[in-house]
CSV table of C-alpha atoms in Angstrom, one decimal:
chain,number,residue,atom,x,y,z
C,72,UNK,CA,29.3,3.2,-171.7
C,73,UNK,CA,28.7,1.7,-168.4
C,74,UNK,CA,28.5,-2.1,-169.8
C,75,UNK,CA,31.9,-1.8,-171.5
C,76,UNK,CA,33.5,0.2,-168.6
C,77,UNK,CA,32.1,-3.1,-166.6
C,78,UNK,CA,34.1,-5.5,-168.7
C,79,UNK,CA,37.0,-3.1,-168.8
C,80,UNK,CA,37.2,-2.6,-165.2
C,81,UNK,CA,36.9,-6.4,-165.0
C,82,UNK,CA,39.6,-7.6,-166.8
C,83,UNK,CA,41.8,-4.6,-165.7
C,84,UNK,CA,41.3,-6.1,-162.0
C,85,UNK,CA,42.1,-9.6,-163.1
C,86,UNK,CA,45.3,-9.2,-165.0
C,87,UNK,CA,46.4,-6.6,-162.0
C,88,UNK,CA,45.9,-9.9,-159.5
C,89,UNK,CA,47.0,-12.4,-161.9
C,90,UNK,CA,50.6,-10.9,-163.2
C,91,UNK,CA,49.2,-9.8,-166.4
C,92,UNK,CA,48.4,-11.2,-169.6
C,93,UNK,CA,51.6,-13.1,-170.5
C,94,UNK,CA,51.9,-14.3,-167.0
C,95,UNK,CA,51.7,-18.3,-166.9
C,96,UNK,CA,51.9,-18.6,-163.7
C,97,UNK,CA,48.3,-17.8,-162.9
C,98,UNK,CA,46.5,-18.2,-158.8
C,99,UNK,CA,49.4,-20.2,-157.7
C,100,UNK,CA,47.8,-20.4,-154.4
C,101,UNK,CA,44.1,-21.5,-156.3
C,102,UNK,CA,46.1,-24.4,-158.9
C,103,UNK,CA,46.6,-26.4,-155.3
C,104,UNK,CA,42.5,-27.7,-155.9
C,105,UNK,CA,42.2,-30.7,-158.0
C,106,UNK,CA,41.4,-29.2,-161.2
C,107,UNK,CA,38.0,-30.9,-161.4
C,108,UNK,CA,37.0,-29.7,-158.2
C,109,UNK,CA,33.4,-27.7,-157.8
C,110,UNK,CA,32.6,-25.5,-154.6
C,111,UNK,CA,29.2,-23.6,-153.2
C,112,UNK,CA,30.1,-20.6,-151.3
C,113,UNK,CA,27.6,-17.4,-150.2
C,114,UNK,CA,28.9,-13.6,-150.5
C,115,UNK,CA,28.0,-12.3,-146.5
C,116,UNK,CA,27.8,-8.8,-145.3
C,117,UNK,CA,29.5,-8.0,-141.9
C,118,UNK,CA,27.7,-4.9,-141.3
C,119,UNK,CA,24.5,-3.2,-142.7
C,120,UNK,CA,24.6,-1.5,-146.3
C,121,UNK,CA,23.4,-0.3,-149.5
C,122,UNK,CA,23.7,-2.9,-152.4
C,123,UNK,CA,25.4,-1.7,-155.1
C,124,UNK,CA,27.9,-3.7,-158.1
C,125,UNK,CA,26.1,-6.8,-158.6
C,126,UNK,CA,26.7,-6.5,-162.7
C,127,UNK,CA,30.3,-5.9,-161.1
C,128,UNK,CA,30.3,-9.5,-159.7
C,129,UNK,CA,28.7,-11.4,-162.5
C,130,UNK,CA,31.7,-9.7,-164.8
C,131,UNK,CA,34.4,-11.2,-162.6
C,132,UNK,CA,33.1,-14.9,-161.8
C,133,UNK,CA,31.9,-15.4,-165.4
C,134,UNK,CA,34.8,-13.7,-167.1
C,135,UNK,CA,36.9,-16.9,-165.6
C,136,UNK,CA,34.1,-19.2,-166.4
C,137,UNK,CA,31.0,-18.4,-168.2
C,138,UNK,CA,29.8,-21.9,-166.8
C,139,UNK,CA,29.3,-20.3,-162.8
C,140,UNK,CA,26.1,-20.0,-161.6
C,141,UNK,CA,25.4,-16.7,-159.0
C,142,UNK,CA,21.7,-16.5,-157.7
C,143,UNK,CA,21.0,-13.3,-155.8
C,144,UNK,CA,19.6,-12.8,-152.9
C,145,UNK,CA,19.5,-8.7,-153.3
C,146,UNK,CA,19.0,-6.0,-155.2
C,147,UNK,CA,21.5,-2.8,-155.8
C,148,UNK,CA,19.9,0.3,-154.1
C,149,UNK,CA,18.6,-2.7,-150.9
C,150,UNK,CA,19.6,-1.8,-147.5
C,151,UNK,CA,20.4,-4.5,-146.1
C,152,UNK,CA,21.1,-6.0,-142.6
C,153,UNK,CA,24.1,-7.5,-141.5
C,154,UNK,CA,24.8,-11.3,-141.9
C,155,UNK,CA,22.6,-11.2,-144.6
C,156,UNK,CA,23.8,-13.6,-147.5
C,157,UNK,CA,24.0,-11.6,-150.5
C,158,UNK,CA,24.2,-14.4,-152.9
C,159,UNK,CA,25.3,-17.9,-153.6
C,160,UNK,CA,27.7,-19.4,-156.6
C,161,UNK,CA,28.7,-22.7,-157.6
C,162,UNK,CA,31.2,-23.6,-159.7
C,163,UNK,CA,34.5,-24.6,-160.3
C,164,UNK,CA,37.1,-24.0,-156.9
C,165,UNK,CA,40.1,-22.9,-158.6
C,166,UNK,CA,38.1,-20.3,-160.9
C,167,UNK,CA,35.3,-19.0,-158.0
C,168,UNK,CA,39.0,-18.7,-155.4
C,169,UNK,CA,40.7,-16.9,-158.1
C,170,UNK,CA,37.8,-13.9,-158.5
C,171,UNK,CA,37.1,-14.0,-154.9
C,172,UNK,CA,39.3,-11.0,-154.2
C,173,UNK,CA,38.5,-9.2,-157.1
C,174,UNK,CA,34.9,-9.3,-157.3
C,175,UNK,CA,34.9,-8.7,-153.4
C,176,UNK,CA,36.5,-5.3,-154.1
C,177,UNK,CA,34.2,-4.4,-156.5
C,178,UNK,CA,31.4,-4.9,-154.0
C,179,UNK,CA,32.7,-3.5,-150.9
C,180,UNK,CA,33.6,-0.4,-152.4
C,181,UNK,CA,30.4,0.4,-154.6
C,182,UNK,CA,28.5,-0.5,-151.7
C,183,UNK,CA,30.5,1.3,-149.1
C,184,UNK,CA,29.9,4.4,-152.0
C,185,UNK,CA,26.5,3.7,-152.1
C,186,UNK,CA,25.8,3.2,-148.2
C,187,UNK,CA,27.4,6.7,-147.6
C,188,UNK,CA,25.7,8.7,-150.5
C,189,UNK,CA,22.1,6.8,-148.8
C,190,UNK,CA,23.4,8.6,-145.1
C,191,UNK,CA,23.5,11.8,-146.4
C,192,UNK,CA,20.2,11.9,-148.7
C,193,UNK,CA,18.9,10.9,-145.1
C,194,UNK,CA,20.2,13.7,-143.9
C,195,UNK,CA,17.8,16.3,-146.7
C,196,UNK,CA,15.0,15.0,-145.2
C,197,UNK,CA,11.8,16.4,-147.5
C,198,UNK,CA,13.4,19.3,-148.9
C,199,UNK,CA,13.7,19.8,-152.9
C,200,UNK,CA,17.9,19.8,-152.8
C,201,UNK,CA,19.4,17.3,-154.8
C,202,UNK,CA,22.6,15.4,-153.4
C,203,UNK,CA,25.3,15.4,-156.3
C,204,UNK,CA,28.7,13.5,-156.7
C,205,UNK,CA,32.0,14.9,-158.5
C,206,UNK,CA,34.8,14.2,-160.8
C,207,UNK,CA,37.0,12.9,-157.2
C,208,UNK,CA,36.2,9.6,-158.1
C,209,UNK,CA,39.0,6.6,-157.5
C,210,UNK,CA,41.2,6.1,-161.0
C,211,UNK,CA,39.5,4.2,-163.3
C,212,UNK,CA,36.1,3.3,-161.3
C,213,UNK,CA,34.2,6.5,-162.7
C,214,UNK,CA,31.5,5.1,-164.1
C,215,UNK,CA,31.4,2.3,-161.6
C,216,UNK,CA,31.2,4.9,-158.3
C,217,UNK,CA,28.9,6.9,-160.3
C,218,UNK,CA,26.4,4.4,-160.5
C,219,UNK,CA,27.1,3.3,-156.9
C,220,UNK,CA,26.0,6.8,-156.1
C,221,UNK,CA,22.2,6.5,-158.0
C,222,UNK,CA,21.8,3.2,-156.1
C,223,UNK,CA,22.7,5.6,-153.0
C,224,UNK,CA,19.7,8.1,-154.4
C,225,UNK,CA,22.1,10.5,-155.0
C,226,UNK,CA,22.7,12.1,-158.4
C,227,UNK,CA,25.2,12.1,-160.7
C,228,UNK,CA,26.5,15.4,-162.1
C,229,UNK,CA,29.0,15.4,-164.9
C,230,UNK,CA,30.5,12.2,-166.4
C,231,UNK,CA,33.5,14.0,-167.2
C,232,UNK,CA,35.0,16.9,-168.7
C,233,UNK,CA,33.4,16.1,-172.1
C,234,UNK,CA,29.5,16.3,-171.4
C,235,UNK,CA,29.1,19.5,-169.0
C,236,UNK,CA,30.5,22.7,-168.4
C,237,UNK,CA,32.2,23.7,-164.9
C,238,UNK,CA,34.0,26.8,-165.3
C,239,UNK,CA,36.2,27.5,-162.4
C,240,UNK,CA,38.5,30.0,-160.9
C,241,UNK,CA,41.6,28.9,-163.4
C,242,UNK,CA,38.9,29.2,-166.3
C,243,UNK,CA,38.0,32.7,-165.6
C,244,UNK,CA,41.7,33.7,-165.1
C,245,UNK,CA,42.9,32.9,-168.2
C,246,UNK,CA,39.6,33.6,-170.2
C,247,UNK,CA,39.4,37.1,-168.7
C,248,UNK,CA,36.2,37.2,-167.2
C,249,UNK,CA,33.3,35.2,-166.0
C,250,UNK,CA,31.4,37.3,-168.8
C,251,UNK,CA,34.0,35.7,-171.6
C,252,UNK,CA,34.1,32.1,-170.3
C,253,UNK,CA,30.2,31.8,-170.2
C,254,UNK,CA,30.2,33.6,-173.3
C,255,UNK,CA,32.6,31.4,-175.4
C,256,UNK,CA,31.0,28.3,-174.2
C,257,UNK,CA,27.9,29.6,-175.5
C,258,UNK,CA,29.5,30.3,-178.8
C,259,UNK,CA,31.3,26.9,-179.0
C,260,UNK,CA,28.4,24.4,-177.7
C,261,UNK,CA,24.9,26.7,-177.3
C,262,UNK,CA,23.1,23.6,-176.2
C,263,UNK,CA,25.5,22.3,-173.5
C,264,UNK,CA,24.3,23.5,-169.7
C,265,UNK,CA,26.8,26.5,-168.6
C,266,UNK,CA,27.7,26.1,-164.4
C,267,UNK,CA,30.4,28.7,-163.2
C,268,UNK,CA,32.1,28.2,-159.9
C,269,UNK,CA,31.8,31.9,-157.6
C,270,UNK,CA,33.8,31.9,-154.6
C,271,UNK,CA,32.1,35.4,-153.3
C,272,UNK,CA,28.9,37.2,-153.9
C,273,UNK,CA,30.4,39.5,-156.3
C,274,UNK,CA,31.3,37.1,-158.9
C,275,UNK,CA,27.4,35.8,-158.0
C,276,UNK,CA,26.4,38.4,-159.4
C,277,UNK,CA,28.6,38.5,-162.4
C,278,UNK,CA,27.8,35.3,-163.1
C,279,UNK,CA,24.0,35.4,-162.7
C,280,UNK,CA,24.0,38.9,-165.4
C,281,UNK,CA,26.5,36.4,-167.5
C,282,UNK,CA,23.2,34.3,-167.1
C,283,UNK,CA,24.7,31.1,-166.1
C,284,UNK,CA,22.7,27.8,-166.0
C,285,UNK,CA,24.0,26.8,-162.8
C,286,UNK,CA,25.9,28.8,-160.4
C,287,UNK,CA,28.1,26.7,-157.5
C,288,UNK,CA,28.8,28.8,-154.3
C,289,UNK,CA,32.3,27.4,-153.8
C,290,UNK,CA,32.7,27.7,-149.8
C,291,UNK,CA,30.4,29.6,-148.6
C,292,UNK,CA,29.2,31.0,-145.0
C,293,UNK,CA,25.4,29.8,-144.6
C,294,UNK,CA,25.2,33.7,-144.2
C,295,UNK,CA,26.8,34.4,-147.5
C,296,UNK,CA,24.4,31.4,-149.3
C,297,UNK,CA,20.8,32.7,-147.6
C,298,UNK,CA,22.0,36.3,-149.2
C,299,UNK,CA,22.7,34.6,-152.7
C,300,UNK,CA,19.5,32.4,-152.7
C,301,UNK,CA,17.9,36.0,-151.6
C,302,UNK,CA,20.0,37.4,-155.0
C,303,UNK,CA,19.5,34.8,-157.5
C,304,UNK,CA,15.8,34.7,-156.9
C,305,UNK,CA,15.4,31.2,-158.9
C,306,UNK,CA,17.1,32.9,-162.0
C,307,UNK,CA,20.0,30.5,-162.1
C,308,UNK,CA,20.0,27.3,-160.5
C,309,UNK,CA,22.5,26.6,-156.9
C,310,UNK,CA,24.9,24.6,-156.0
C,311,UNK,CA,26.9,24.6,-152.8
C,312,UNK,CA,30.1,22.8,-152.4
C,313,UNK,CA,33.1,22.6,-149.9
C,314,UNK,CA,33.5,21.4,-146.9
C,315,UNK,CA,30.2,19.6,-146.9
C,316,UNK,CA,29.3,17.3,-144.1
C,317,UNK,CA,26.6,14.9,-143.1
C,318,UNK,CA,25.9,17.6,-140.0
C,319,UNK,CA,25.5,21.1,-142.7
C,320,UNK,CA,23.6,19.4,-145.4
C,321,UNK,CA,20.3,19.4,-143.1
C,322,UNK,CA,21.0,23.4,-142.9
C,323,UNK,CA,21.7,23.8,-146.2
C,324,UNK,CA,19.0,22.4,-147.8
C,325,UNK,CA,17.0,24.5,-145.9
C,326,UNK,CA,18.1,27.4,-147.4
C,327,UNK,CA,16.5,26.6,-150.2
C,328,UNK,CA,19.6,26.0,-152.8
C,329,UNK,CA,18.8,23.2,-155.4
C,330,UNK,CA,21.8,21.4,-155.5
C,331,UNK,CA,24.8,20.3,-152.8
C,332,UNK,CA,27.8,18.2,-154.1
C,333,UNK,CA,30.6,16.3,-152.4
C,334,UNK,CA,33.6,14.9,-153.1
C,335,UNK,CA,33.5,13.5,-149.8
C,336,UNK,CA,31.0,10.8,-151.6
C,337,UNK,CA,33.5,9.0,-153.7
C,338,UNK,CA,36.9,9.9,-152.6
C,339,UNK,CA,36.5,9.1,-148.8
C,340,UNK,CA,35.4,5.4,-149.3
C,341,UNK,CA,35.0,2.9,-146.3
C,342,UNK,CA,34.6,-0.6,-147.7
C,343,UNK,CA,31.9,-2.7,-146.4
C,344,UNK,CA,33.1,-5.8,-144.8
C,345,UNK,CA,31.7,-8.7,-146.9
C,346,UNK,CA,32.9,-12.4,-146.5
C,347,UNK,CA,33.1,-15.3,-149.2
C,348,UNK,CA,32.3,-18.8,-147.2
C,349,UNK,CA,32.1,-22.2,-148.6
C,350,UNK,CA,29.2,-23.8,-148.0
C,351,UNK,CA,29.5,-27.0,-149.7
């Protein structure tokens, strides 16, 4: 899946910045370079990071020209320094100009992904809580963030709404109960992981005689989340979410809960500054 959503993504990016497929105009700005022309340029980060879309890059440079060599200096998952060249290409001027852009977004934002997912892992110190991403992931980069967030050492939780289950408020309306949801997604798929969304300790403990997999404490008081860790007594597994912050993970994975998840992770990007220079 990932390999295909690579190529997708890819040529997606390059039709968006090149007027589509029956566009003959093409990088008006790039066809000013003799034709012939080759170019050496590095890929430099402005400010320190954690690595992440090199496959990302390779798509867009060879997808022009299969001919372009890229050597890498790095590694997705590196932290790296600023001003550190990242890698150098050579190749053809018009075709390494044209992908500049695109394969510069693809970089900046996995990495920026990645560099914030690394922060917050920081941030659980030695304790057993795993940092998880979400579904609030930009349009058609799922895959691509999702990754960016493993080279972070964060983990993924579901793909999508096809491989888990996440039943939620709106679920439990119109299925009646937390007892029916849980109980009809055990009847339709018996070997697919069952996590219900509780928003007080009441429907905790609905859930947890429901026998849930995973139960996420949707916005609660570190009050409310020592009692239901105190409750669930390792029955079901926990997840917090809402509102989560570099500054409450630290006290929330001490409370012992296994899981935390953000949004925050993928939806509130900041791009790293990178910078394409010819170097010969």
């Amino acid at each position: 899946m990932l390999q295909q959503a690579i190529q997708d993504a890819v040529q997606a990016a390059l039709l968006e910045d090149l007027g589509g497929a029956n566009c003959a105009m093409g990088d008006i700005t790039a066809n000013l370079i003799p034709e012939v022309q080759h170019i050496k340029v590095n890929i430099i980060t402005r400010e320190d990071c954690v690595i992440a879309g090199k496959a990302w890059v390779d798509a867009t440079f060879l997808h022009l020209d299969e001919s372009t060599k890229i050597t890498w200096y790095v590694e997705d998952a590196q932290h790296v320094k600023a001003d550190t060249v990242l890698c150098h290409i050579s190749g053809n001027a018009r075709v390494i100009l044209t992908a500049e852009r695109t394969a510069l977004n693809f970089l900046q934002t996995l990495s920026g992904t990645a560099t914030v997912v690394a922060d917050y892992v920081q941030a659980l110190g030695d304790s057993k809580t795993k940092l998880l991403d979400t579904r609030k992931t930009l349009p058609g980069m799922r895959l691509a963030q999702k990754y960016a967030v493993t080279c972070g050492g964060g983990k993924n939780h579901r793909i999508g709404l096809f491989d888990a289950y996440l039943i939620k408020e709106n679920h439990i309306l119109a299925c009646g109960s937390i007892a029916k949801a849980i109980g009809k997604a055990r009847e339709m798929h018996p070997t697919i992981p069952v996590e219900v969304e509780v928003e007080n300790l009441d429907e905790l403990k609905q859930a947890l005689d429901a026998k849930a997999d995973i139960i996420m404490l949707d916005n609660f008081s570190l009050a409310d989340t020592h009692a239901a860790v105190a409750l669930t007594k390792g029955i079901s597994k926990l997840e917090v979410s809402g509102n989560i912050t570099k500054e409450r993970i630290a006290e929330l994975a001490k409370v012992g809960v296994d899981y935390i998840s953000s949004g925050a992770l993928t939806k509130h990007v900041q791009a790293i500054d990178l910078s394409l220079r010819v170097v010969g």
